[in-house]
């Protein structure tokens, strides 16, 4: 079990701050959602928590250990990342890409064993990617690659998982499948999960807690009901009166309507 | 392929059968390399039967004693003239192919070759300086030219490395661009020195195109440790090089210390390249094409790609050197000319029949 923590962290690129004074905590067994407009720094938080970038100030800890002091291989056994649709090398098969998740568990002179192959096969079955195993990744769709990356993080067998838009390229059936899978793992294996999610409805449905980020700071924090309110959504996204209550589970739901009154159909582009 | 038919249908099963093919290929190529060495030693101005060559070579192995049925002058030709040349060609071919595969993998760039970050131009400048200096030193039993070429190669690469470094990171694109720019600078100095070199021009140009004509055991003794250690280090890190193919960010998130890996692999690949070119000149084509040919036939997993490139590079270089010294005998053709003439058509053939992405 692992606890992720950021204390008064400032993050940025070349001393140009993207996020300031961020304090957050993800506990074991908890699924926390990061929401916020484009460019608000959701991916930056994920990069900082996986030590791809260093904080300019403040402290990031994983089980009370400062993240920058943890050797990379050990860190990769603690926290796994599902990146946002990266380019994958076209010369590797799907199976080989997923198998790479075992890398942090292998020493320099070790090679994957039957056990590692078995873990990989299981993860591919769980994520519905088993039949893609021998395909080269340049032949796969964005959604299929996303599922492979989920499989890879399962294979990594970490105690914490960070996901950057894990469902952005999935159809609605797959979205629910993948999020159900992650949610189940989170509660059953006591994983600490932090997911940047664009879709506010999915965030509300699956996350125990939400962090709404806006203008370099955490704008609101709490349960979905506390965070997804008409007032917050209007202030951050500029969309008015769109928060409703889900008829079945009472969680907030965001329903958008086109601004029919703002443009007239006959107006021409000039 | 697989002895267990139920396994082949699972992902791991197919993966296993792919491994088996590649392991068999490794064994086949090793046998091929030995045969090619024996063949290349047999052929030359004095014809020596294949069986005699084999016997002479076997006789040199410990615990084997074969009745001498050959004249001792034949043994001298085989052991002191042809064998060192063939071995050096094999070593250089292996080193250049390995270094090329490493740079291509590290930079994730199919156009990378062992000379991309300044090794060749640095070595050339050092060698040309060696030609033009009025002295003829003998350092540790070999000439001034290899020593200066080696120093030039390492200095050029170190300069590129320092120029490209940003804080604690080494952006690959910056490294390539710095390498290209410094190579251009050094190259123009080399060109100027060549045109003003007078009667030494022919020797310099011959060196630049590469030749194994002056191979000796003493050279092999110097080159061998660099190539063996460097290649071994690179092969040890092959799995991490696979993970690096994703991208640097994902590699870090999968536990690879990217900056350290880049430094180790760059140092190893540069050392083996510098050791190779300083004795035989900047032989082109092998370092870029052999890795791609191996990738086309056996796939991109560096754990197989690198050892297969070692063997293929060695075989290719021995055969091209054989062509270089026999086709127009007694005139020798520079090896750099032959590598492309022999290798390019074969590579283009492989390229045409490819079915999948190669990089």
Short mmCIF file of N, CA and C in Angstrom, two decimals, chain B residues 114-211:
data_model
loop_
_atom_site.label_atom_id
_atom_site.label_comp_id
_atom_site.label_asym_id
_atom_site.label_seq_id
_atom_site.Cartn_x
_atom_site.Cartn_y
_atom_site.Cartn_z
N UNK B 114 27.28 5.03 -37.19
CA UNK B 114 28.30 5.20 -36.15
C UNK B 114 29.05 6.52 -36.25
N UNK B 115 28.93 7.18 -37.41
CA UNK B 115 29.72 8.39 -37.60
C UNK B 115 28.90 9.66 -37.37
N UNK B 116 27.65 9.48 -36.92
CA UNK B 116 26.72 10.61 -36.85
C UNK B 116 27.20 11.72 -35.92
N UNK B 117 27.83 11.36 -34.80
CA UNK B 117 28.15 12.40 -33.83
C UNK B 117 29.64 12.72 -33.81
N UNK B 118 30.28 12.63 -34.96
CA UNK B 118 31.60 13.22 -35.08
C UNK B 118 32.78 12.25 -35.06
N UNK B 119 32.53 10.95 -34.87
CA UNK B 119 33.64 10.00 -34.78
C UNK B 119 34.48 10.00 -36.06
N UNK B 120 33.78 9.93 -37.20
CA UNK B 120 34.51 9.78 -38.47
C UNK B 120 35.34 11.01 -38.79
N UNK B 121 34.72 12.19 -38.68
CA UNK B 121 35.46 13.40 -39.03
C UNK B 121 36.59 13.66 -38.04
N UNK B 122 36.33 13.35 -36.75
CA UNK B 122 37.39 13.50 -35.75
C UNK B 122 38.56 12.58 -36.06
N UNK B 123 38.24 11.31 -36.39
CA UNK B 123 39.29 10.35 -36.71
C UNK B 123 40.02 10.78 -37.97
N UNK B 124 39.27 11.26 -38.98
CA UNK B 124 39.90 11.69 -40.23
C UNK B 124 40.88 12.82 -39.98
N UNK B 125 40.44 13.80 -39.18
CA UNK B 125 41.32 14.93 -38.92
C UNK B 125 42.59 14.47 -38.22
N UNK B 126 42.40 13.58 -37.24
CA UNK B 126 43.57 13.06 -36.54
C UNK B 126 44.50 12.32 -37.49
N UNK B 127 43.92 11.49 -38.36
CA UNK B 127 44.73 10.70 -39.28
C UNK B 127 45.47 11.60 -40.27
N UNK B 128 44.74 12.59 -40.81
CA UNK B 128 45.37 13.50 -41.78
C UNK B 128 46.52 14.25 -41.11
N UNK B 129 46.29 14.68 -39.88
CA UNK B 129 47.37 15.32 -39.13
C UNK B 129 48.57 14.38 -39.03
N UNK B 130 48.28 13.10 -38.77
CA UNK B 130 49.34 12.10 -38.69
C UNK B 130 50.11 11.98 -40.00
N UNK B 131 49.37 12.03 -41.12
CA UNK B 131 50.03 11.95 -42.42
C UNK B 131 50.93 13.16 -42.66
N UNK B 132 50.46 14.33 -42.25
CA UNK B 132 51.15 15.57 -42.61
C UNK B 132 52.30 15.91 -41.68
N UNK B 133 52.26 15.39 -40.45
CA UNK B 133 53.36 15.69 -39.53
C UNK B 133 54.66 15.12 -40.07
N UNK B 134 55.73 15.86 -39.94
CA UNK B 134 57.00 15.42 -40.52
C UNK B 134 57.63 14.25 -39.77
N UNK B 135 57.18 13.96 -38.57
CA UNK B 135 57.82 12.88 -37.80
C UNK B 135 57.11 11.56 -38.04
N UNK B 136 57.78 10.48 -37.74
CA UNK B 136 57.15 9.16 -37.83
C UNK B 136 57.39 8.42 -36.52
N UNK B 137 56.58 8.76 -35.55
CA UNK B 137 56.75 8.12 -34.25
C UNK B 137 56.22 6.70 -34.27
N UNK B 138 56.75 5.95 -33.40
CA UNK B 138 56.15 4.65 -33.13
C UNK B 138 55.76 4.63 -31.66
N UNK B 139 54.47 4.66 -31.42
CA UNK B 139 54.01 4.63 -30.05
C UNK B 139 53.48 3.24 -29.75
N UNK B 140 54.02 2.61 -28.75
CA UNK B 140 53.58 1.27 -28.34
C UNK B 140 53.56 0.30 -29.50
N UNK B 141 54.47 0.44 -30.41
CA UNK B 141 54.57 -0.55 -31.48
C UNK B 141 53.72 -0.27 -32.69
N UNK B 142 52.85 0.72 -32.63
CA UNK B 142 52.14 1.04 -33.87
C UNK B 142 52.27 2.53 -34.15
N UNK B 143 51.87 2.91 -35.35
CA UNK B 143 52.21 4.22 -35.88
C UNK B 143 51.46 5.37 -35.24
N UNK B 144 51.83 6.54 -35.68
CA UNK B 144 51.24 7.78 -35.18
C UNK B 144 49.81 7.96 -35.68
N UNK B 145 49.56 7.48 -36.91
CA UNK B 145 48.26 7.76 -37.52
C UNK B 145 47.09 7.14 -36.74
N UNK B 146 47.16 5.84 -36.41
CA UNK B 146 46.05 5.29 -35.62
C UNK B 146 45.85 6.00 -34.29
N UNK B 147 46.97 6.34 -33.65
CA UNK B 147 46.85 6.99 -32.35
C UNK B 147 46.15 8.34 -32.47
N UNK B 148 46.59 9.14 -33.45
CA UNK B 148 45.96 10.46 -33.63
C UNK B 148 44.51 10.31 -34.08
N UNK B 149 44.23 9.31 -34.91
CA UNK B 149 42.85 9.10 -35.35
C UNK B 149 41.96 8.76 -34.16
N UNK B 150 42.46 7.89 -33.28
CA UNK B 150 41.70 7.49 -32.09
C UNK B 150 41.43 8.71 -31.21
N UNK B 151 42.48 9.48 -30.96
CA UNK B 151 42.32 10.68 -30.11
C UNK B 151 41.35 11.66 -30.76
N UNK B 152 41.51 11.85 -32.09
CA UNK B 152 40.61 12.77 -32.80
C UNK B 152 39.16 12.35 -32.68
N UNK B 153 38.90 11.04 -32.84
CA UNK B 153 37.53 10.53 -32.76
C UNK B 153 36.94 10.80 -31.39
N UNK B 154 37.71 10.50 -30.34
CA UNK B 154 37.19 10.66 -28.99
C UNK B 154 37.00 12.14 -28.65
N UNK B 155 37.95 12.98 -29.07
CA UNK B 155 37.82 14.42 -28.79
C UNK B 155 36.60 15.00 -29.48
N UNK B 156 36.40 14.61 -30.74
CA UNK B 156 35.26 15.15 -31.48
C UNK B 156 33.95 14.76 -30.80
N UNK B 157 33.82 13.48 -30.42
CA UNK B 157 32.59 13.03 -29.79
C UNK B 157 32.39 13.69 -28.43
N UNK B 158 33.48 13.83 -27.68
CA UNK B 158 33.36 14.47 -26.37
C UNK B 158 32.91 15.92 -26.53
N UNK B 159 33.43 16.60 -27.56
CA UNK B 159 33.02 17.99 -27.81
C UNK B 159 31.53 18.05 -28.12
N UNK B 160 31.08 17.16 -29.02
CA UNK B 160 29.67 17.14 -29.38
C UNK B 160 28.82 16.89 -28.13
N UNK B 161 29.26 15.96 -27.31
CA UNK B 161 28.52 15.62 -26.10
C UNK B 161 28.40 16.83 -25.18
N UNK B 162 29.52 17.52 -24.96
CA UNK B 162 29.49 18.67 -24.05
C UNK B 162 28.66 19.81 -24.62
N UNK B 163 28.73 19.99 -25.95
CA UNK B 163 27.94 21.06 -26.58
C UNK B 163 26.45 20.78 -26.46
N UNK B 164 26.08 19.49 -26.53
CA UNK B 164 24.66 19.15 -26.60
C UNK B 164 24.02 19.06 -25.23
N UNK B 165 24.83 19.00 -24.19
CA UNK B 165 24.30 18.79 -22.86
C UNK B 165 23.53 20.02 -22.38
N UNK B 166 22.33 19.79 -21.87
CA UNK B 166 21.54 20.87 -21.29
C UNK B 166 21.28 20.51 -19.84
N UNK B 167 21.95 21.23 -18.91
CA UNK B 167 21.80 20.88 -17.50
C UNK B 167 22.22 19.45 -17.27
N UNK B 168 21.28 18.66 -16.72
CA UNK B 168 21.64 17.27 -16.45
C UNK B 168 21.13 16.33 -17.53
N UNK B 169 20.54 16.87 -18.57
CA UNK B 169 19.97 15.99 -19.58
C UNK B 169 20.71 16.16 -20.91
N UNK B 170 20.53 15.17 -21.76
CA UNK B 170 21.17 15.17 -23.06
C UNK B 170 20.09 14.95 -24.11
N UNK B 171 19.52 16.06 -24.62
CA UNK B 171 18.46 15.89 -25.63
C UNK B 171 19.06 15.30 -26.91
N UNK B 172 18.43 14.23 -27.39
CA UNK B 172 18.98 13.47 -28.50
C UNK B 172 19.06 14.31 -29.77
N UNK B 173 18.02 15.11 -30.03
CA UNK B 173 18.02 15.92 -31.24
C UNK B 173 19.18 16.91 -31.23
N UNK B 174 19.40 17.54 -30.08
CA UNK B 174 20.51 18.48 -29.97
C UNK B 174 21.83 17.78 -30.23
N UNK B 175 21.94 16.56 -29.70
CA UNK B 175 23.17 15.79 -29.88
C UNK B 175 23.42 15.54 -31.37
N UNK B 176 22.37 15.11 -32.08
CA UNK B 176 22.52 14.82 -33.51
C UNK B 176 22.92 16.10 -34.27
N UNK B 177 22.22 17.20 -33.96
CA UNK B 177 22.51 18.44 -34.68
C UNK B 177 23.93 18.93 -34.38
N UNK B 178 24.32 18.87 -33.12
CA UNK B 178 25.68 19.27 -32.78
C UNK B 178 26.69 18.38 -33.51
N UNK B 179 26.38 17.08 -33.60
CA UNK B 179 27.26 16.15 -34.29
C UNK B 179 27.39 16.49 -35.77
N UNK B 180 26.25 16.77 -36.39
CA UNK B 180 26.27 17.10 -37.82
C UNK B 180 27.06 18.39 -38.05
N UNK B 181 26.84 19.39 -37.20
CA UNK B 181 27.53 20.66 -37.38
C UNK B 181 29.04 20.51 -37.17
N UNK B 182 29.42 19.83 -36.10
CA UNK B 182 30.86 19.69 -35.85
C UNK B 182 31.52 18.84 -36.94
N UNK B 183 30.79 17.81 -37.42
CA UNK B 183 31.34 16.98 -38.50
C UNK B 183 31.59 17.83 -39.74
N UNK B 184 30.65 18.73 -40.03
CA UNK B 184 30.82 19.60 -41.20
C UNK B 184 32.06 20.47 -41.03
N UNK B 185 32.20 21.01 -39.83
CA UNK B 185 33.36 21.87 -39.57
C UNK B 185 34.67 21.09 -39.74
N UNK B 186 34.75 19.95 -39.06
CA UNK B 186 35.97 19.15 -39.16
C UNK B 186 36.19 18.66 -40.58
N UNK B 187 35.08 18.31 -41.25
CA UNK B 187 35.19 17.81 -42.62
C UNK B 187 35.79 18.83 -43.55
N UNK B 188 35.41 20.08 -43.36
CA UNK B 188 35.97 21.08 -44.27
C UNK B 188 37.46 21.31 -43.97
N UNK B 189 37.83 21.21 -42.70
CA UNK B 189 39.26 21.32 -42.38
C UNK B 189 40.02 20.17 -43.05
N UNK B 190 39.44 18.95 -42.95
CA UNK B 190 40.07 17.78 -43.58
C UNK B 190 40.21 17.99 -45.08
N UNK B 191 39.14 18.49 -45.72
CA UNK B 191 39.19 18.72 -47.16
C UNK B 191 40.32 19.69 -47.51
N UNK B 192 40.40 20.77 -46.73
CA UNK B 192 41.44 21.75 -47.01
C UNK B 192 42.83 21.12 -46.87
N UNK B 193 43.01 20.36 -45.79
CA UNK B 193 44.31 19.72 -45.58
C UNK B 193 44.64 18.76 -46.72
N UNK B 194 43.62 18.06 -47.22
CA UNK B 194 43.86 17.10 -48.30
C UNK B 194 44.36 17.81 -49.56
N UNK B 195 43.65 18.89 -49.96
CA UNK B 195 44.06 19.52 -51.22
C UNK B 195 45.42 20.20 -51.09
N UNK B 196 45.81 20.53 -49.86
CA UNK B 196 47.13 21.16 -49.73
C UNK B 196 48.19 20.16 -49.30
N UNK B 197 47.88 18.83 -49.44
CA UNK B 197 48.81 17.85 -48.91
C UNK B 197 49.83 17.36 -49.93
N UNK B 198 49.68 17.82 -51.19
CA UNK B 198 50.69 17.45 -52.18
C UNK B 198 50.74 15.96 -52.45
N UNK B 199 51.95 15.41 -52.43
CA UNK B 199 52.10 14.01 -52.87
C UNK B 199 51.54 13.01 -51.85
N UNK B 200 51.17 13.50 -50.65
CA UNK B 200 50.60 12.59 -49.65
C UNK B 200 49.10 12.36 -49.87
N UNK B 201 48.55 13.09 -50.84
CA UNK B 201 47.11 13.06 -51.05
C UNK B 201 46.56 11.65 -51.28
N UNK B 202 47.27 10.89 -52.10
CA UNK B 202 46.78 9.57 -52.45
C UNK B 202 46.65 8.68 -51.20
N UNK B 203 47.69 8.73 -50.36
CA UNK B 203 47.66 7.93 -49.14
C UNK B 203 46.51 8.31 -48.22
N UNK B 204 46.30 9.63 -48.13
CA UNK B 204 45.23 10.10 -47.24
C UNK B 204 43.87 9.61 -47.74
N UNK B 205 43.64 9.79 -49.05
CA UNK B 205 42.33 9.41 -49.60
C UNK B 205 42.12 7.91 -49.45
N UNK B 206 43.18 7.16 -49.65
CA UNK B 206 43.07 5.72 -49.48
C UNK B 206 42.70 5.37 -48.04
N UNK B 207 43.34 6.07 -47.09
CA UNK B 207 43.02 5.81 -45.69
C UNK B 207 41.56 6.12 -45.40
N UNK B 208 41.09 7.27 -45.93
CA UNK B 208 39.72 7.69 -45.63
C UNK B 208 38.70 6.68 -46.14
N UNK B 209 39.00 6.03 -47.26
CA UNK B 209 38.04 5.06 -47.79
C UNK B 209 38.19 3.69 -47.13
N UNK B 210 39.22 3.53 -46.36
CA UNK B 210 39.36 2.31 -45.57
C UNK B 210 40.11 1.21 -46.27
N UNK B 211 40.94 0.52 -45.52
CA UNK B 211 41.66 -0.62 -46.07
C UNK B 211 42.14 -1.51 -44.94
#
